[in-house]
XYZ file of C-alpha atoms in Angstrom:
312
model
C -6.915 -6.425 11.641
C -5.322 -7.157 14.957
C -1.630 -7.484 14.421
C -0.330 -10.635 16.048
C 3.363 -10.222 16.440
C 4.220 -13.794 17.031
C 2.514 -17.114 16.370
C 3.885 -18.522 19.675
C 1.236 -16.634 21.630
C -1.564 -17.290 19.195
C -4.126 -20.015 18.806
C -7.048 -19.654 16.424
C -10.467 -20.608 17.812
C -11.977 -19.996 14.405
C -11.314 -22.186 11.342
C -9.080 -20.442 8.853
C -8.063 -20.269 5.199
C -4.305 -19.697 5.069
C -1.512 -18.942 2.614
C 2.168 -18.865 3.439
C 4.802 -16.457 2.057
C 6.775 -13.271 2.505
C 4.495 -11.169 0.248
C 7.149 -8.523 0.183
C 5.878 -5.551 -1.691
C 2.274 -6.778 -1.549
C 2.304 -5.899 -5.261
C -0.321 -6.469 -7.947
C 0.731 -10.045 -8.370
C 0.390 -10.705 -4.712
C -2.914 -8.862 -4.515
C -4.552 -11.224 -6.889
C -3.676 -14.147 -4.631
C -4.610 -12.279 -1.488
C -8.019 -11.236 -2.830
C -8.643 -14.894 -3.658
C -7.693 -15.842 -0.116
C -10.023 -13.196 1.345
C -12.880 -14.084 -0.942
C -12.566 -17.806 -0.157
C -12.718 -16.871 3.573
C -15.848 -14.869 3.049
C -17.561 -17.557 0.892
C -16.722 -20.389 3.230
C -16.988 -18.598 6.578
C -13.216 -18.936 7.277
C -10.899 -16.392 8.784
C -8.300 -15.230 6.150
C -4.736 -15.691 7.468
C -1.235 -15.029 5.918
C 1.605 -16.779 7.678
C 4.829 -15.024 7.068
C 8.404 -15.630 8.276
C 10.677 -12.977 9.741
C 13.575 -12.458 9.506
C 13.618 -13.551 5.840
C 14.794 -17.229 5.797
C 17.706 -16.266 3.642
C 18.991 -13.834 6.172
C 19.100 -16.714 8.738
C 20.232 -19.694 6.655
C 22.650 -18.063 4.205
C 23.856 -15.173 6.443
C 22.665 -13.136 3.526
C 22.172 -9.898 5.490
C 22.379 -7.947 2.190
C 18.863 -9.017 1.228
C 16.780 -5.849 0.870
C 12.951 -5.856 1.236
C 10.480 -3.557 -0.440
C 8.396 -3.204 2.783
C 9.159 -3.122 6.416
C 6.920 -5.501 8.535
C 4.768 -2.504 9.639
C 4.250 -1.276 6.014
C 3.348 -4.779 4.945
C 0.849 -5.097 7.732
C -0.815 -1.774 6.886
C -1.182 -2.638 3.232
C -2.631 -6.092 4.033
C -5.005 -4.469 6.476
C -6.246 -2.108 3.749
C -6.863 -5.064 1.495
C -9.149 -6.634 4.051
C -7.115 -9.486 5.390
C -8.213 -10.788 8.824
C -4.838 -11.667 10.187
C -1.176 -11.486 9.495
C 0.739 -14.032 11.559
C 4.439 -13.696 11.953
C 6.567 -16.701 12.748
C 10.124 -15.898 13.858
C 12.468 -17.682 11.532
C 15.287 -19.446 13.327
C 17.750 -22.260 12.462
C 15.955 -24.487 14.956
C 12.569 -23.869 13.221
C 14.153 -24.655 9.760
C 14.847 -28.160 11.125
C 11.172 -28.885 11.887
C 9.955 -31.875 9.865
C 7.128 -31.262 7.305
C 4.622 -33.156 9.294
C 5.466 -31.401 12.557
C 5.082 -28.065 10.764
C 1.671 -29.156 9.547
C 0.635 -30.459 12.917
C 2.132 -27.825 15.256
C 1.636 -24.698 13.110
C -1.032 -25.235 10.488
C -3.374 -27.347 12.683
C -2.673 -26.569 16.370
C -1.990 -22.894 15.976
C -3.817 -21.758 12.833
C -6.731 -24.172 12.760
C -6.420 -24.375 8.970
C -9.307 -25.818 6.991
C -7.978 -24.703 3.676
C -4.474 -23.904 2.450
C -3.867 -21.939 -0.731
C -0.360 -22.532 -1.890
C 1.876 -22.269 -4.998
C 2.329 -25.342 -7.151
C 6.066 -25.199 -6.494
C 5.877 -24.522 -2.731
C 8.382 -26.539 -0.640
C 8.439 -26.805 3.126
C 9.859 -28.686 6.101
C 13.406 -29.594 6.949
C 15.673 -29.201 3.902
C 12.473 -28.050 2.130
C 11.971 -31.652 1.139
C 8.161 -31.699 1.168
C 5.988 -30.453 -1.732
C 2.378 -29.705 -2.568
C 1.601 -33.433 -3.053
C 2.818 -34.188 0.423
C 0.721 -31.229 1.746
C -2.322 -32.814 0.034
C -1.641 -36.136 1.803
C -1.307 -34.341 5.164
C -4.583 -32.583 4.302
C -6.343 -35.924 4.126
C -4.897 -36.978 7.405
C -5.561 -33.736 9.303
C -8.709 -32.611 7.631
C -7.826 -29.539 5.441
C -8.161 -28.815 1.755
C -5.252 -27.641 -0.460
C -5.819 -25.305 -3.329
C -3.088 -24.670 -5.866
C -1.925 -21.376 -7.131
C -1.078 -21.763 -10.810
C 2.392 -21.448 -12.328
C 1.190 -18.364 -14.262
C 0.168 -16.608 -11.061
C 3.425 -17.548 -9.242
C 5.315 -16.320 -12.245
C 3.538 -13.000 -12.219
C 4.513 -12.549 -8.542
C 8.195 -13.300 -9.182
C 8.328 -11.168 -12.302
C 6.722 -8.246 -10.527
C 9.085 -8.389 -7.588
C 12.147 -8.510 -9.844
C 10.857 -5.635 -11.967
C 10.072 -3.515 -8.861
C 13.497 -4.022 -7.440
C 15.167 -3.244 -10.767
C 12.927 -0.072 -11.210
C 13.854 1.149 -7.753
C 17.523 0.484 -8.501
C 17.215 2.620 -11.566
C 15.189 5.298 -9.837
C 12.215 4.613 -12.090
C 9.616 5.238 -9.410
C 6.599 5.443 -11.686
C 7.359 1.944 -13.059
C 7.767 0.577 -9.482
C 4.511 2.175 -8.383
C 2.651 0.721 -11.389
C 3.765 -2.807 -10.385
C 3.025 -2.184 -6.712
C -0.384 -0.836 -7.287
C 0.387 1.999 -4.793
C 3.198 4.366 -4.090
C 6.488 3.035 -2.929
C 7.001 4.428 0.595
C 9.759 5.071 3.112
C 8.850 5.180 6.801
C 10.919 6.425 9.627
C 11.442 8.941 12.471
C 12.090 12.605 11.716
C 15.437 13.801 13.166
C 17.345 16.978 12.999
C 19.937 17.202 10.290
C 23.048 19.397 9.999
C 20.838 22.425 9.508
C 22.142 23.011 5.976
C 18.708 23.049 4.440
C 17.689 26.056 6.488
C 20.700 28.010 5.253
C 19.667 27.177 1.753
C 16.063 28.361 2.411
C 15.083 24.792 1.997
C 14.665 23.499 5.558
C 14.588 19.686 5.547
C 13.522 16.911 7.882
C 15.938 13.993 8.041
C 14.209 10.618 7.820
C 15.826 8.015 10.029
C 14.889 4.550 8.779
C 15.479 1.971 11.489
C 15.170 -1.208 9.316
C 18.483 -1.729 7.568
C 16.854 -4.401 5.346
C 14.618 -1.767 3.675
C 15.457 -1.205 0.062
C 16.194 2.352 -0.913
C 15.760 3.651 -4.489
C 18.602 5.147 -6.518
C 20.189 8.223 -5.036
C 18.799 11.533 -6.248
C 15.798 13.871 -5.820
C 12.194 12.831 -5.766
C 8.782 14.393 -5.614
C 6.966 13.049 -2.500
C 3.912 13.334 -0.404
C 3.005 12.462 3.126
C -0.088 12.569 5.328
C 0.656 14.421 8.530
C -2.178 14.951 11.105
C -4.694 13.901 8.390
C -3.445 16.535 5.948
C -1.668 15.595 2.711
C 1.543 17.558 2.269
C 3.755 17.552 -0.787
C 7.496 18.045 -0.974
C 10.764 16.962 -2.454
C 13.181 14.455 -1.041
C 16.901 13.900 -1.552
C 18.567 10.490 -1.026
C 22.322 10.792 -1.040
C 25.569 12.034 0.258
C 25.207 15.777 -0.026
C 28.474 16.067 -2.107
C 28.288 19.894 -2.475
C 28.818 20.235 1.319
C 31.116 17.242 1.613
C 28.619 14.972 3.215
C 30.059 11.796 4.818
C 27.052 9.498 5.097
C 23.969 8.793 3.053
C 20.941 10.743 4.239
C 17.240 10.810 3.319
C 16.050 14.444 3.639
C 12.604 15.854 2.876
C 11.664 19.473 2.254
C 7.847 19.921 2.538
C 6.242 22.829 0.691
C 4.271 25.303 2.767
C 4.672 23.463 5.954
C 5.504 24.947 9.273
C 4.848 22.252 11.878
C 7.560 20.832 14.141
C 7.528 17.154 13.482
C 10.861 16.208 15.060
C 10.576 12.799 16.765
C 7.482 11.817 14.875
C 7.113 8.662 12.761
C 6.014 9.467 9.288
C 5.537 7.658 5.953
C 6.540 9.238 2.692
C 5.213 8.202 -0.613
C 7.493 8.625 -3.670
C 5.664 9.942 -6.662
C 8.254 10.849 -9.321
C 12.020 11.227 -9.734
C 13.436 14.685 -10.464
C 17.165 14.117 -11.145
C 20.356 12.402 -10.009
C 22.329 13.747 -7.157
C 25.127 15.940 -8.346
C 28.037 17.934 -6.880
C 27.636 21.668 -7.583
C 30.449 24.293 -7.932
C 29.029 26.261 -5.096
C 26.310 26.475 -2.511
C 24.750 29.257 -4.639
C 24.504 26.866 -7.663
C 22.933 24.253 -5.432
C 20.374 26.878 -4.246
C 19.472 27.684 -7.859
C 19.034 24.035 -8.622
C 16.777 23.465 -5.643
C 14.570 26.307 -6.785
C 14.346 24.676 -10.191
C 13.536 21.298 -8.512
C 10.779 22.937 -6.505
C 9.194 24.393 -9.691
C 9.369 21.008 -11.398
C 7.740 19.385 -8.337
C 4.959 21.987 -7.977
C 4.283 21.700 -11.742
C 3.998 17.837 -11.515
C 1.783 18.062 -8.360
C -0.625 20.533 -9.968
C -0.976 18.312 -13.102
C -1.281 14.958 -11.355
C -2.426 15.536 -7.803
C -4.524 18.730 -7.731
C -7.329 18.550 -5.230
């Protein structure tokens, strides 16, 4: 899939089947709709397209910068690519764009840009200025501009909403296995590896700090997790701590990973870390020695889990 950053520079020469939405998480509820989109494309000889808005409309219209998303744009793109989608189109969401009338949206975006022949959309989808147009309006435009509208049922829409809510709640509680079950893949954190305060080394647990650029990315509950990552085509396992490092009077939240049996220098590299299981809450220990002992226990817990669930 060729990532098209912005719809402004894009014009589809091929007829398409399109659905519109954030698809944050690309979880099992979404996957059902996306598979339907892709299959329709294959059956009818249409290119499968998802049109998504970024930043999230709520960030722009409600100044709700606290909204946290399950995926970064790149993570979302990679997951959709794996599912077999032809194209993810990103439309920059602005106040100006929000004032576009429903008919202009259909004409300028769906027809002129995307060349839509079929639109698959939720029964409750609203669009256009003040979100005053609905699926019946879309069907009327379809007759005028020559595209078909296929409705996604209330049940499927409900499954999507329920899954998203449950995933966010599970992450908030640190229940990573529940989140992963709803996602249909492992929840991930992506970022650049940076040097930390060097405390891990002193504890015999050297860590890589993960610098996550996107401040809209949701983080799970603070604590320790069993994780894995693919680095230079090799799967490596480890444990990760999200938190404040209270034992050594940490001042800011960090995400630190200690990989097992791993010697490579990966500073400055971008990596993706999959979260597999939570070990424990972050806690403040009496001494650095007590923390060391706990880390050794955590390591044993992690290695035991990996040998049971992920042995190659």
